[in-house]
mmCIF file of C-alpha atoms in Angstrom:
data_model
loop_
_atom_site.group_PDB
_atom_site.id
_atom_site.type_symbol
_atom_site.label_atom_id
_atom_site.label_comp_id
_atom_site.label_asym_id
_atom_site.label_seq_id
_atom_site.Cartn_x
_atom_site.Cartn_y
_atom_site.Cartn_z
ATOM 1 C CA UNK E 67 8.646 16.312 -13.028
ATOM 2 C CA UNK E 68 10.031 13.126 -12.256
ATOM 3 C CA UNK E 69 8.586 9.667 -13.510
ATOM 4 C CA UNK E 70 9.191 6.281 -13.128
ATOM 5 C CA UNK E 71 8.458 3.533 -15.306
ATOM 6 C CA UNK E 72 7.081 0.012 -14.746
ATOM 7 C CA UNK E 73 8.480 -1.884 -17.037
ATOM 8 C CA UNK E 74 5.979 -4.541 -18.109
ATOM 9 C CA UNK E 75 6.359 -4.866 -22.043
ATOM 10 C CA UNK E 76 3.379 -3.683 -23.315
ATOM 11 C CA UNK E 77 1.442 -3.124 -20.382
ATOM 12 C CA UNK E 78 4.912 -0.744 -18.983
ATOM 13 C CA UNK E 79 3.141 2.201 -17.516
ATOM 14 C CA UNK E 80 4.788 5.774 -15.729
ATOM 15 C CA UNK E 81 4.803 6.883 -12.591
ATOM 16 C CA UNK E 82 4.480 10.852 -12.642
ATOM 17 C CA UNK E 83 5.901 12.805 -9.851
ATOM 18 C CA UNK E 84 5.579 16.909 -8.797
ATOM 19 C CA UNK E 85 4.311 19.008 -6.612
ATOM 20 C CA UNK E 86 1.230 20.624 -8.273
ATOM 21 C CA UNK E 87 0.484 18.004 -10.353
ATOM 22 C CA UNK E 88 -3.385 18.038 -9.481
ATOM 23 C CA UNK E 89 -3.908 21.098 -10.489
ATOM 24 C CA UNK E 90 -2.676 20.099 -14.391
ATOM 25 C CA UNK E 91 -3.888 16.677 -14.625
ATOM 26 C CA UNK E 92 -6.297 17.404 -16.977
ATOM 27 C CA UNK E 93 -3.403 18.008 -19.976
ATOM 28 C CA UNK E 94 -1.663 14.843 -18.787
ATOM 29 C CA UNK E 95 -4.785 12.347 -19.034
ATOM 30 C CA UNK E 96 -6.983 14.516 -21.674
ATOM 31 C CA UNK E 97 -5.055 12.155 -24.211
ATOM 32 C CA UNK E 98 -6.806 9.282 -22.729
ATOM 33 C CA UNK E 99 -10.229 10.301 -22.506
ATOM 34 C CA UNK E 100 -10.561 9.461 -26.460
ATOM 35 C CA UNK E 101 -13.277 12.443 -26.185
ATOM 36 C CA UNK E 102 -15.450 10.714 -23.677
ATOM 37 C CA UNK E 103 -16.074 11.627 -20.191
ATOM 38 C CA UNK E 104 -14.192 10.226 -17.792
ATOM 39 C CA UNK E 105 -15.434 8.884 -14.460
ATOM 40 C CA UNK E 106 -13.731 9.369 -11.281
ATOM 41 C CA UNK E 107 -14.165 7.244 -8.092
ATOM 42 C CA UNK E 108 -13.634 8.419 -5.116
ATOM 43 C CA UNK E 109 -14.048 9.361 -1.548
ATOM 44 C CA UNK E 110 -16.076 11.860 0.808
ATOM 45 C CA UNK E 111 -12.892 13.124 2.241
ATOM 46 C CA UNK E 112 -11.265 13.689 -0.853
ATOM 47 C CA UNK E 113 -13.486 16.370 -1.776
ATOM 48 C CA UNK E 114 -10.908 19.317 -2.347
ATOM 49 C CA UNK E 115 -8.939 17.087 -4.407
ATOM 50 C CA UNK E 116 -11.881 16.138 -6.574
ATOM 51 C CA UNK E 117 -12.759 19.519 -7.369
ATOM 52 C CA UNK E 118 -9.333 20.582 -8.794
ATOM 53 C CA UNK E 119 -9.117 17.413 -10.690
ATOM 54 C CA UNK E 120 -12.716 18.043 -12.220
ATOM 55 C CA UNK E 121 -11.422 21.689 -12.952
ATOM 56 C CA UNK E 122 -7.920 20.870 -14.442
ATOM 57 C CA UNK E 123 -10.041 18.300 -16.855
ATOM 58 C CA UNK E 124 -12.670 20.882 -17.738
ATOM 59 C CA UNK E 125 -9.872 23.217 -18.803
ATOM 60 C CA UNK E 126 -8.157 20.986 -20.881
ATOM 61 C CA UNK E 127 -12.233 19.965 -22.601
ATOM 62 C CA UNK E 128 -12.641 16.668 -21.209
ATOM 63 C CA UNK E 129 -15.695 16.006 -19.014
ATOM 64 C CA UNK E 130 -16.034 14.143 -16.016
ATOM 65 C CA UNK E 131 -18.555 12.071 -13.883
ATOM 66 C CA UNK E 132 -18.134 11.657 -10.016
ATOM 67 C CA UNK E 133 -18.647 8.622 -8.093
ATOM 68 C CA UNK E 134 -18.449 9.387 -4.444
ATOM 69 C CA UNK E 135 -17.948 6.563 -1.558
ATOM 70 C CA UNK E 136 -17.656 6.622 2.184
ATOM 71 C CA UNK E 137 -14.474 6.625 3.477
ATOM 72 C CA UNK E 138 -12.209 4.205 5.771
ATOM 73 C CA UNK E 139 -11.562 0.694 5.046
ATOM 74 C CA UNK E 140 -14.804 -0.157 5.155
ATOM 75 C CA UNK E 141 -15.057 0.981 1.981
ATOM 76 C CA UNK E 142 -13.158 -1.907 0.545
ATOM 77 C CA UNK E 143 -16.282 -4.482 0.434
ATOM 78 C CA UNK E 144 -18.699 -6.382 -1.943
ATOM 79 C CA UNK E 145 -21.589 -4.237 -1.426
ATOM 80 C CA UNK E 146 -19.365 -0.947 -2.078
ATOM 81 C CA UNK E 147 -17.426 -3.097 -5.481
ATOM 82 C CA UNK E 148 -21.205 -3.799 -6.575
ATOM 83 C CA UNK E 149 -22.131 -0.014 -6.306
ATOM 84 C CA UNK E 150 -18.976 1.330 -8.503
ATOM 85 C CA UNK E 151 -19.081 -1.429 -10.863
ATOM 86 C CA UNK E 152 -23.295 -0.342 -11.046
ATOM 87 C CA UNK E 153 -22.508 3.187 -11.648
ATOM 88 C CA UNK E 154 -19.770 2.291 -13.995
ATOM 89 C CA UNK E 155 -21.745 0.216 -16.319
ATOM 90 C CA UNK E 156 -24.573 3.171 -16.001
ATOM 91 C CA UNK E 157 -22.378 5.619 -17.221
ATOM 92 C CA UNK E 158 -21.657 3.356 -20.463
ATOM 93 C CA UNK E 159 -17.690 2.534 -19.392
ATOM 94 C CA UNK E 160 -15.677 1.128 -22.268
ATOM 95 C CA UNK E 161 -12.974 -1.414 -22.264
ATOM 96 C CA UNK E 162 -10.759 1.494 -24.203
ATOM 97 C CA UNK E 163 -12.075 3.714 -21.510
ATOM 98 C CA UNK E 164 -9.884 4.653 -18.574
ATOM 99 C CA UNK E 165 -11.486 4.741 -14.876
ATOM 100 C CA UNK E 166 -9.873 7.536 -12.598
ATOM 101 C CA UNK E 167 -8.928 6.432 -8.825
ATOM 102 C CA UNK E 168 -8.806 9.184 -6.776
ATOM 103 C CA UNK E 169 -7.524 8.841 -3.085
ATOM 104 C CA UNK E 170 -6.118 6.240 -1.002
ATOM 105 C CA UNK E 171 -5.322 2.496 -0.760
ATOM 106 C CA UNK E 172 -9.199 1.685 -0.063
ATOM 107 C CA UNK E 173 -10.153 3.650 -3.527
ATOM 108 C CA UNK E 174 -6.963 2.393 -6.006
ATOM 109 C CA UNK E 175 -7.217 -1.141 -4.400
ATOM 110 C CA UNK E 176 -11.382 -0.874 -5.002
ATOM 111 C CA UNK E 177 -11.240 0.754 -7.807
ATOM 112 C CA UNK E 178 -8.281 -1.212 -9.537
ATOM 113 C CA UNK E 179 -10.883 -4.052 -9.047
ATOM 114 C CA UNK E 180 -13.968 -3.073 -10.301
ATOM 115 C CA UNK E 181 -11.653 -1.889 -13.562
ATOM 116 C CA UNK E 182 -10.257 -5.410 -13.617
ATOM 117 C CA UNK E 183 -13.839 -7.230 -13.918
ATOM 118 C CA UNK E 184 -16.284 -4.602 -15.654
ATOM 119 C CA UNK E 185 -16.535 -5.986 -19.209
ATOM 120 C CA UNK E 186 -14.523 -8.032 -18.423
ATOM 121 C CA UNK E 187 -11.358 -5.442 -17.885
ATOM 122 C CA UNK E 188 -11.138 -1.607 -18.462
ATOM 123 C CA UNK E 189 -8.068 0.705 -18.295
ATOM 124 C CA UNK E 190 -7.928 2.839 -15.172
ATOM 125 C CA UNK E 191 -4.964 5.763 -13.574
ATOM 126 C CA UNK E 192 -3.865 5.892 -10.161
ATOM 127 C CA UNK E 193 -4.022 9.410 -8.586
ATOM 128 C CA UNK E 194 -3.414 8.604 -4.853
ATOM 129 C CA UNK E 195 -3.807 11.318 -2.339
ATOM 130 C CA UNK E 196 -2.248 9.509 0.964
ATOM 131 C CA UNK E 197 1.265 8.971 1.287
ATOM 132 C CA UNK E 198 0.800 5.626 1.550
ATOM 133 C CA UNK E 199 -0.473 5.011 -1.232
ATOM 134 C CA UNK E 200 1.965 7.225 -2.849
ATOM 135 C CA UNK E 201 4.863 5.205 -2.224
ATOM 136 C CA UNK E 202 3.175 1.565 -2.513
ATOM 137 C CA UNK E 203 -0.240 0.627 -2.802
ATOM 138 C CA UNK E 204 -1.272 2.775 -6.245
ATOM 139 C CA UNK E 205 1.949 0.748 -7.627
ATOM 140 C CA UNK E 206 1.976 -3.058 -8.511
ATOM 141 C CA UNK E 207 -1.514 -3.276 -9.772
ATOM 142 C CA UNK E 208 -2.473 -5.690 -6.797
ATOM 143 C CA UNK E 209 -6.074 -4.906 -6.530
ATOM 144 C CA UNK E 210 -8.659 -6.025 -4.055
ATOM 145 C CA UNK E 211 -11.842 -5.944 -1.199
ATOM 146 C CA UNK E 212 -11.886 -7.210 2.158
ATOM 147 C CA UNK E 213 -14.120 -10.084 3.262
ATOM 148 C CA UNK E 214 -15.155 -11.318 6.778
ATOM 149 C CA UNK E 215 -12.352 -13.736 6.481
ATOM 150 C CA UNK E 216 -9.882 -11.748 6.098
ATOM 151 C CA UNK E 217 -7.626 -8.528 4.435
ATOM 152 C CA UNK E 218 -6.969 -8.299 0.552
ATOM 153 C CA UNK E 219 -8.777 -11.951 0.325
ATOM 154 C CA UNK E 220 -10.967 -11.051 -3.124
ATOM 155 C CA UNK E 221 -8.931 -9.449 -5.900
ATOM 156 C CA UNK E 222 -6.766 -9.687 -9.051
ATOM 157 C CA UNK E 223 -3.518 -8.009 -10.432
ATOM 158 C CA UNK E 224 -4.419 -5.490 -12.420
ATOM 159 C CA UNK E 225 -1.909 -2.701 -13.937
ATOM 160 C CA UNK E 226 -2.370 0.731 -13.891
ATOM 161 C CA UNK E 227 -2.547 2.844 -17.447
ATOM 162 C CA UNK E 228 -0.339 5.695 -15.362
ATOM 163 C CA UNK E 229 -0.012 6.728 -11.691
ATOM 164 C CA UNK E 230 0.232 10.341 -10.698
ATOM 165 C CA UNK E 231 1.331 11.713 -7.421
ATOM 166 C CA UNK E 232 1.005 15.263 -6.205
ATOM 167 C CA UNK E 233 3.050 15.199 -3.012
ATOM 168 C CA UNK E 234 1.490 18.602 -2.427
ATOM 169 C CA UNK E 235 -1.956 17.008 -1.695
ATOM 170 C CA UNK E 236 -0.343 15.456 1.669
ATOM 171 C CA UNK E 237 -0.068 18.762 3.347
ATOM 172 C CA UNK E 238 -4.287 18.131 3.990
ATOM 173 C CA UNK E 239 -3.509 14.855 5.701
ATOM 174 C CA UNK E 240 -3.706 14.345 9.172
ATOM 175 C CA UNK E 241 0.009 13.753 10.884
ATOM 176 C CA UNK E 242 -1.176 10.813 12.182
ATOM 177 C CA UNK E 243 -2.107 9.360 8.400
ATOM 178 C CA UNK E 244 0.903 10.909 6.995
ATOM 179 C CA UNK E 245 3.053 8.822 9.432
ATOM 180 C CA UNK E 246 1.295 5.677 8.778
ATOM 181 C CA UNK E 247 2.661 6.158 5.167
ATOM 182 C CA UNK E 248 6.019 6.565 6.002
ATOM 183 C CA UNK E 249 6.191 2.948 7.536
ATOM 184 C CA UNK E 250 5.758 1.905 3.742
ATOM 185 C CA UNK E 251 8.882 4.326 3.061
ATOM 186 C CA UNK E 252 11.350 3.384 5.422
ATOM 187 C CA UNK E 253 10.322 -0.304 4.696
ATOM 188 C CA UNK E 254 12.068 -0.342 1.401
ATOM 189 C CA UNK E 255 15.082 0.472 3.517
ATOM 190 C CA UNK E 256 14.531 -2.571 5.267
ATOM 191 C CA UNK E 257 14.104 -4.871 2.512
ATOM 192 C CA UNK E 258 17.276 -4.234 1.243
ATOM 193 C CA UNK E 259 18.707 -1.129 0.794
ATOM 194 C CA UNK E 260 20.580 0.328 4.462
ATOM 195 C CA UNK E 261 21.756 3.969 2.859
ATOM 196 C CA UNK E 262 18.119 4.397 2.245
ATOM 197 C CA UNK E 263 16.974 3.124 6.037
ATOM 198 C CA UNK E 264 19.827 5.509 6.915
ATOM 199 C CA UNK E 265 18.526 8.123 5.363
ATOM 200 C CA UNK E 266 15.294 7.822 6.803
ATOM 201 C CA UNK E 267 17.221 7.971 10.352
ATOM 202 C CA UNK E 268 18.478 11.124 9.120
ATOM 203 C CA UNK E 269 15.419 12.954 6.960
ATOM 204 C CA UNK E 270 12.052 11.371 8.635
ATOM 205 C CA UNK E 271 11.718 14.567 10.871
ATOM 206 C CA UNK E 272 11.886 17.226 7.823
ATOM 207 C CA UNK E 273 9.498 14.328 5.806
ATOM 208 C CA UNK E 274 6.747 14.228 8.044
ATOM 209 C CA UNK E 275 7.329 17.727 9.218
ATOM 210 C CA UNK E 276 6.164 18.766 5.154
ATOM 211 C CA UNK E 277 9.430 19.221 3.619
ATOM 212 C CA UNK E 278 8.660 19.110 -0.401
ATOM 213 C CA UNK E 279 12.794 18.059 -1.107
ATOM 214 C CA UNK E 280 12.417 14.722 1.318
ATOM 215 C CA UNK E 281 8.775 13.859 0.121
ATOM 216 C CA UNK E 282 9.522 13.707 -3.496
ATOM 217 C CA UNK E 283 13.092 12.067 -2.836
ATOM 218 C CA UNK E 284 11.437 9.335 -0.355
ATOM 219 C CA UNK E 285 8.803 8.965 -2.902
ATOM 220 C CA UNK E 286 10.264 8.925 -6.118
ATOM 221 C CA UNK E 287 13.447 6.306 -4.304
ATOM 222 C CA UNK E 288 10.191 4.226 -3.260
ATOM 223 C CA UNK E 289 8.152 3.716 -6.541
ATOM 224 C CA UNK E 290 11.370 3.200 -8.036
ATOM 225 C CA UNK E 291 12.318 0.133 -5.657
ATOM 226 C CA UNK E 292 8.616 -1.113 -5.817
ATOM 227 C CA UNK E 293 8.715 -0.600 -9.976
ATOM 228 C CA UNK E 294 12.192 -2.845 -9.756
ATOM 229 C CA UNK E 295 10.222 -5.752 -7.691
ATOM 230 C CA UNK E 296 7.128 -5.438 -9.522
ATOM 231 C CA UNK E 297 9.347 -5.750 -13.417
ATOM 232 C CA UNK E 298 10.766 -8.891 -11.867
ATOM 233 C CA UNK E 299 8.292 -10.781 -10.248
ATOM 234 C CA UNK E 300 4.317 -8.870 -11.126
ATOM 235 C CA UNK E 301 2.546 -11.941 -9.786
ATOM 236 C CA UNK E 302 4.707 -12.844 -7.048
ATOM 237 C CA UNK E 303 5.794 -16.722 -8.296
ATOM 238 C CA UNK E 304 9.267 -16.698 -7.861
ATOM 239 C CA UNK E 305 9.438 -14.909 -4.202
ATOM 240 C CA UNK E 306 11.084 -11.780 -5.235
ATOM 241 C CA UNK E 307 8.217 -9.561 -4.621
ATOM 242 C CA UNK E 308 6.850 -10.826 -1.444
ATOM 243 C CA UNK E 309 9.857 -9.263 -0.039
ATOM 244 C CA UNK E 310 7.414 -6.179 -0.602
ATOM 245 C CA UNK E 311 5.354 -7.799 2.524
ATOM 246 C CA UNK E 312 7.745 -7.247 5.234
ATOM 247 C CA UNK E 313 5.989 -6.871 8.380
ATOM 248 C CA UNK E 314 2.456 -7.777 6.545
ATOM 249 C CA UNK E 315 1.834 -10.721 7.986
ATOM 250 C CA UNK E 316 2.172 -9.622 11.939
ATOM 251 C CA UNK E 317 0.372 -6.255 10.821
ATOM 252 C CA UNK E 318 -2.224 -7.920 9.300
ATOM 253 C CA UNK E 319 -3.440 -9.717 12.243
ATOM 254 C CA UNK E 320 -3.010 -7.044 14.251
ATOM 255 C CA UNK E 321 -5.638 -5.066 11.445
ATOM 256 C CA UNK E 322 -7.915 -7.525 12.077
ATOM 257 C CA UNK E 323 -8.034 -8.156 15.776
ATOM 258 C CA UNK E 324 -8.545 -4.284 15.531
ATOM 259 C CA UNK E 325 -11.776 -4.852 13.341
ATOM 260 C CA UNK E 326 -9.907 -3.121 10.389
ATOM 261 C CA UNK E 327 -10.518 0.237 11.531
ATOM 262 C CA UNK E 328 -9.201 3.416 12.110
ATOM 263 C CA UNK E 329 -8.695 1.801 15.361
ATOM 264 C CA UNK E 330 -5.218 0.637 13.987
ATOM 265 C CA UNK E 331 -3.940 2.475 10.137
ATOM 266 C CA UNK E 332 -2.573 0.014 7.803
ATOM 267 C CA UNK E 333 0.661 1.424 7.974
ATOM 268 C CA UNK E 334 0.707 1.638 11.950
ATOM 269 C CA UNK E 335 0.253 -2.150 11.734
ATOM 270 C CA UNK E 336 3.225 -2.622 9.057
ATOM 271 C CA UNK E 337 5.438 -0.541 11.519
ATOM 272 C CA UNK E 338 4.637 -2.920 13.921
ATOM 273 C CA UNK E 339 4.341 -6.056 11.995
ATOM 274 C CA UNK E 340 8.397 -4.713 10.692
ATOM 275 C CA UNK E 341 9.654 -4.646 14.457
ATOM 276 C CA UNK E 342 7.690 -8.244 15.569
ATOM 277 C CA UNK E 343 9.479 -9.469 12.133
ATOM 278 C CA UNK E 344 13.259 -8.264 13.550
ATOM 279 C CA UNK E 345 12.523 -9.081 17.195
ATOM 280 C CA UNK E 346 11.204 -12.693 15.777
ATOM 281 C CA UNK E 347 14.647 -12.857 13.476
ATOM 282 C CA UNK E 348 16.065 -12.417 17.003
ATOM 283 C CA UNK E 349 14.372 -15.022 18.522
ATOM 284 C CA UNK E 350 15.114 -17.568 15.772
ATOM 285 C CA UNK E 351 19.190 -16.636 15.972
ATOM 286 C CA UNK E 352 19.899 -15.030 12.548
ATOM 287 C CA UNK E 353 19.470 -11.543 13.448
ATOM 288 C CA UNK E 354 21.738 -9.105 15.822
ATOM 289 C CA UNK E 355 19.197 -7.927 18.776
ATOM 290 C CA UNK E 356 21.119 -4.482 18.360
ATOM 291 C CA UNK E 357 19.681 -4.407 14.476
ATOM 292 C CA UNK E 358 15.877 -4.820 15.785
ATOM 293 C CA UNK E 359 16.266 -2.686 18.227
ATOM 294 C CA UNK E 360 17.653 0.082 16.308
ATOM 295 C CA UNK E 361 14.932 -0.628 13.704
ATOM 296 C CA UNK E 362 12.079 -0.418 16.871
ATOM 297 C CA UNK E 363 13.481 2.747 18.252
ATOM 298 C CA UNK E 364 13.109 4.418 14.943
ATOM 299 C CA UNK E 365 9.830 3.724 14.410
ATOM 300 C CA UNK E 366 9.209 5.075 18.169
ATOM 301 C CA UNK E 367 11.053 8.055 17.399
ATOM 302 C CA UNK E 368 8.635 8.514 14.296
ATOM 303 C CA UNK E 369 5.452 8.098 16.319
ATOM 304 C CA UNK E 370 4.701 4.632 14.951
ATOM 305 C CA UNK E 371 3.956 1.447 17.530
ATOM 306 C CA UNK E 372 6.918 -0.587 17.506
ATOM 307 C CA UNK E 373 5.035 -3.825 19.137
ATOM 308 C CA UNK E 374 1.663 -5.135 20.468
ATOM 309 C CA UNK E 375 1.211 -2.903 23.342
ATOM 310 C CA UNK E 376 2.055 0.300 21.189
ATOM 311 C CA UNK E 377 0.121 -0.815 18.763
ATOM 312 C CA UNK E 378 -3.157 -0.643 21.135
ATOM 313 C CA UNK E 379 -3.508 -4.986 20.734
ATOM 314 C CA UNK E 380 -4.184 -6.956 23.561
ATOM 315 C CA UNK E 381 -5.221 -10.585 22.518
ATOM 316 C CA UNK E 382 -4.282 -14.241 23.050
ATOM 317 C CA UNK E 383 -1.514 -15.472 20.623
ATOM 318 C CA UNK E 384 -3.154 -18.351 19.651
ATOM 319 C CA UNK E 385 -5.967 -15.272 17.864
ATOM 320 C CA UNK E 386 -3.566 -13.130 16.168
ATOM 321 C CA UNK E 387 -1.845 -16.940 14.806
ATOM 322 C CA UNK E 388 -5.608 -17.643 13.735
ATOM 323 C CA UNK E 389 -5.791 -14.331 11.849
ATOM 324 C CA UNK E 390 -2.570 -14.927 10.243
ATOM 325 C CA UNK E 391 -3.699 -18.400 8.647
ATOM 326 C CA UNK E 392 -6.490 -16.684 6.718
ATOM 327 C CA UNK E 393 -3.300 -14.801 5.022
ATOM 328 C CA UNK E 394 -2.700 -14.888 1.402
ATOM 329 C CA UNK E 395 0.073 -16.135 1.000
ATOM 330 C CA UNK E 396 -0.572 -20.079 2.642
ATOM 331 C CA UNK E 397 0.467 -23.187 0.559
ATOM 332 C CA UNK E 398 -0.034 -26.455 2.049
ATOM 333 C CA UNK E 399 -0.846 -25.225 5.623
ATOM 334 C CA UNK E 400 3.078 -23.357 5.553
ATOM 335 C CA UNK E 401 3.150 -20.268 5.961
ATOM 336 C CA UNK E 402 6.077 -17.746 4.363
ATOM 337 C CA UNK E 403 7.175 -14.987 6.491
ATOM 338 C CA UNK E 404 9.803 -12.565 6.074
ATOM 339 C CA UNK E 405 12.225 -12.052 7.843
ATOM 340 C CA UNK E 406 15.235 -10.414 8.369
ATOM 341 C CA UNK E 407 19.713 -10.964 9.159
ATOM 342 C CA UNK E 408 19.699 -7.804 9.475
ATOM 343 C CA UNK E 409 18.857 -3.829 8.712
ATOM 344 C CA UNK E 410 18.588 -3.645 4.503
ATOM 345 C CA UNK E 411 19.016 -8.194 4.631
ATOM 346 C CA UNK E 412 15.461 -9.142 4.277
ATOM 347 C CA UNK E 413 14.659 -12.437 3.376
ATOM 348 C CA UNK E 414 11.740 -15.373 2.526
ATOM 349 C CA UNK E 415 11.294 -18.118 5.082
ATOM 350 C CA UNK E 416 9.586 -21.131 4.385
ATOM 351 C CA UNK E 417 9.804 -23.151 7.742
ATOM 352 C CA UNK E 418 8.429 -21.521 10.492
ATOM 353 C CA UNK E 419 6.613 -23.171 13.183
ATOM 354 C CA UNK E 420 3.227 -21.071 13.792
ATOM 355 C CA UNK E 421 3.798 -22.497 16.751
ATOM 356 C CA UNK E 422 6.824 -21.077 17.778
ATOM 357 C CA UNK E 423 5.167 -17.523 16.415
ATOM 358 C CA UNK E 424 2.467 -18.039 19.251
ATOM 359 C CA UNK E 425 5.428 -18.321 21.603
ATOM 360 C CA UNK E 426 6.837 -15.686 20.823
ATOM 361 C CA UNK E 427 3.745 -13.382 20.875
ATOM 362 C CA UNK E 428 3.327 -14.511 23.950
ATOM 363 C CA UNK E 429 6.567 -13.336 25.555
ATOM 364 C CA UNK E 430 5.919 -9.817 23.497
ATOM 365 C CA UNK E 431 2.526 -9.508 25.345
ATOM 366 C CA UNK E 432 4.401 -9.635 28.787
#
């Protein structure tokens, strides 16, 4: 088993990696159930899962209660964070007690919520069963719902007690979900490390083709990078970890001029938020065109939209620039984006012109 560690001083918390890990969960968290039941939250298509975690905890004497959502992002809204944090307080959660998320972004982000304002704060573990949220979103403790405004708008860091990952559980995904993960993956390459982006040149067919040696290497290299970030900047002040949002704030407004649906994945809209962000580095002179393109025609290789037409989006710039203003991360009517001089050279810009943005989605949507 691999792990990782967060290091947070007292709040420091692993990151458990191995095939079959499911199926033994029970002797890994049984130490944390103080002798109480345990609930778990989680989704109608995570089913399978659910029952092998429920069995692994029988086994090892600890009980369990189930609290089952609909899935898709949906999910991810007041009137589903009233119904958990309902059910929690039903079931007599603790502060001590620890809160099991099982599934995807839209349970840990949900989930990591609810935890982070029932009583005021109780413990809960990440067990994330899409590759996406393998390698980013069960990691960071950024928690959070969705509002008619906007993505991620409602929320609150909030750590993890311990994250476990079972690549195994990907092989019930859908390709097209297990690719939308791997645009989190081959992002960390981006950021700033080019051996790993050439790795991913060189390994993304045998990853998303199921082979067990690339998904724990990609996985265990990404929680690692993440964990780094995360240990030197947890609540993003000094700009370090909202390198972590490359090709967020394009994808974002793409999400939402797609509804937030299943219409566009999260990670199909990083993919192509990560190519706008290297064509737009382009535009603005501090990035080779032959680094944005190589960094496009990966992510076409891949099977992941590379731009607004691939990514099924066809709507005035002046829209997508309106989405992007209801982003996080605004101070003073600025905007940050990130952006890139080149492959693995990400970096934190404070001046650009929204403006200039709508030009340039404009000459992308020709």
């Amino acid at each position: 088993m691999k792990t990782v560690t967060v290091s947070l001083g007292d709040r420091s918390y692993p990151i458990h990696i191995e095939a079959g890990l499911l199926a033994r969960a029970g002797e890994i968290l049984a130490p944390l159930s103080r002798g109480r039941a345990m609930a778990i939250v989680t989704d109608e298509n995570v089913r399978p899962h659910l029952a092998m975690l429920q069995a692994s905890l029988a086994d090892a004497g600890v009980a369990s209660e189930a609290i089952i959502l609909p899935p898709g992002e949906k999910t991810k809204s007041w009137a589903m964070l009233e119904r958990v944090c309902d059910r929690l307080l039903e079931l007599g959660v603790e502060r001590s007690d620890h809160v099991i998320a099982l599934g995807g972004g839209v349970i840990g982000d949900l989930v990591g919520f609810a935890c982070s304002i029932v009583k005021r704060g109780c413990r809960f573990v990440q067990i994330p069963t899409t590759l996406l949220a393998q390698v980013d979103s069960s990691v960071g403790g950024k928690t959070a719902i969705n509002t008619s405004a906007g993505k991620n708008l409602i929320g609150a860091f909030h750590q993890p007690a311990m994250v476990l990952i079972d690549p195994a559980v990907l092989d019930s995904l859908p390709a097209r979900q297990v690719r939308a993960g791997y645009a989190e993956i081959v992002k960390y390459g981006l950021i700033d490390d080019f051996a790993f982006f050439e790795w991913c040149e060189a390994n993304a067919p045998a990853l998303l083709a199921g082979d067990a040696e690339a998904r724990v290497h990609a996985i265990a290299h990404s929680v690692a990078a993440k964990a780094r970030i995360v240990a030197a900047d947890e609540h993003e002040t000094n700009g370090i970890r909202a390198l972590l949002n490359l090709g967020h704030t394009f994808g974002h407004a793409l999400e939402a001029e797609a509804g937030f649906s299943d219409r566009l994945l999260h990670g199909e809209g990083v993919a192509a938020g990560c190519a706008l962000a290297f064509r737009y580095s382009v535009r603005k002179g501090i990035c080779e065109g032959q680094d944005a393109e190589r960094v496009a025609a990966h992510l076409r290789a891949v099977g992941l939209p590379d731009g607004l037409a691939a990514a099924g989006i066809d709507a005035p710039s002046a829209t997508l620039v309106e989405h992007m203003k209801h982003d996080k991360k605004m101070a003073a009517g600025t905007l940050p984006f990130l952006l890139a001089r080149g492959i693995g050279r990400t970096y934190l810009d404070k001046t650009v012109d929204l403006t200039d943005v709508a030009a340039f989605l404009d000459t992308e949507a020709r």
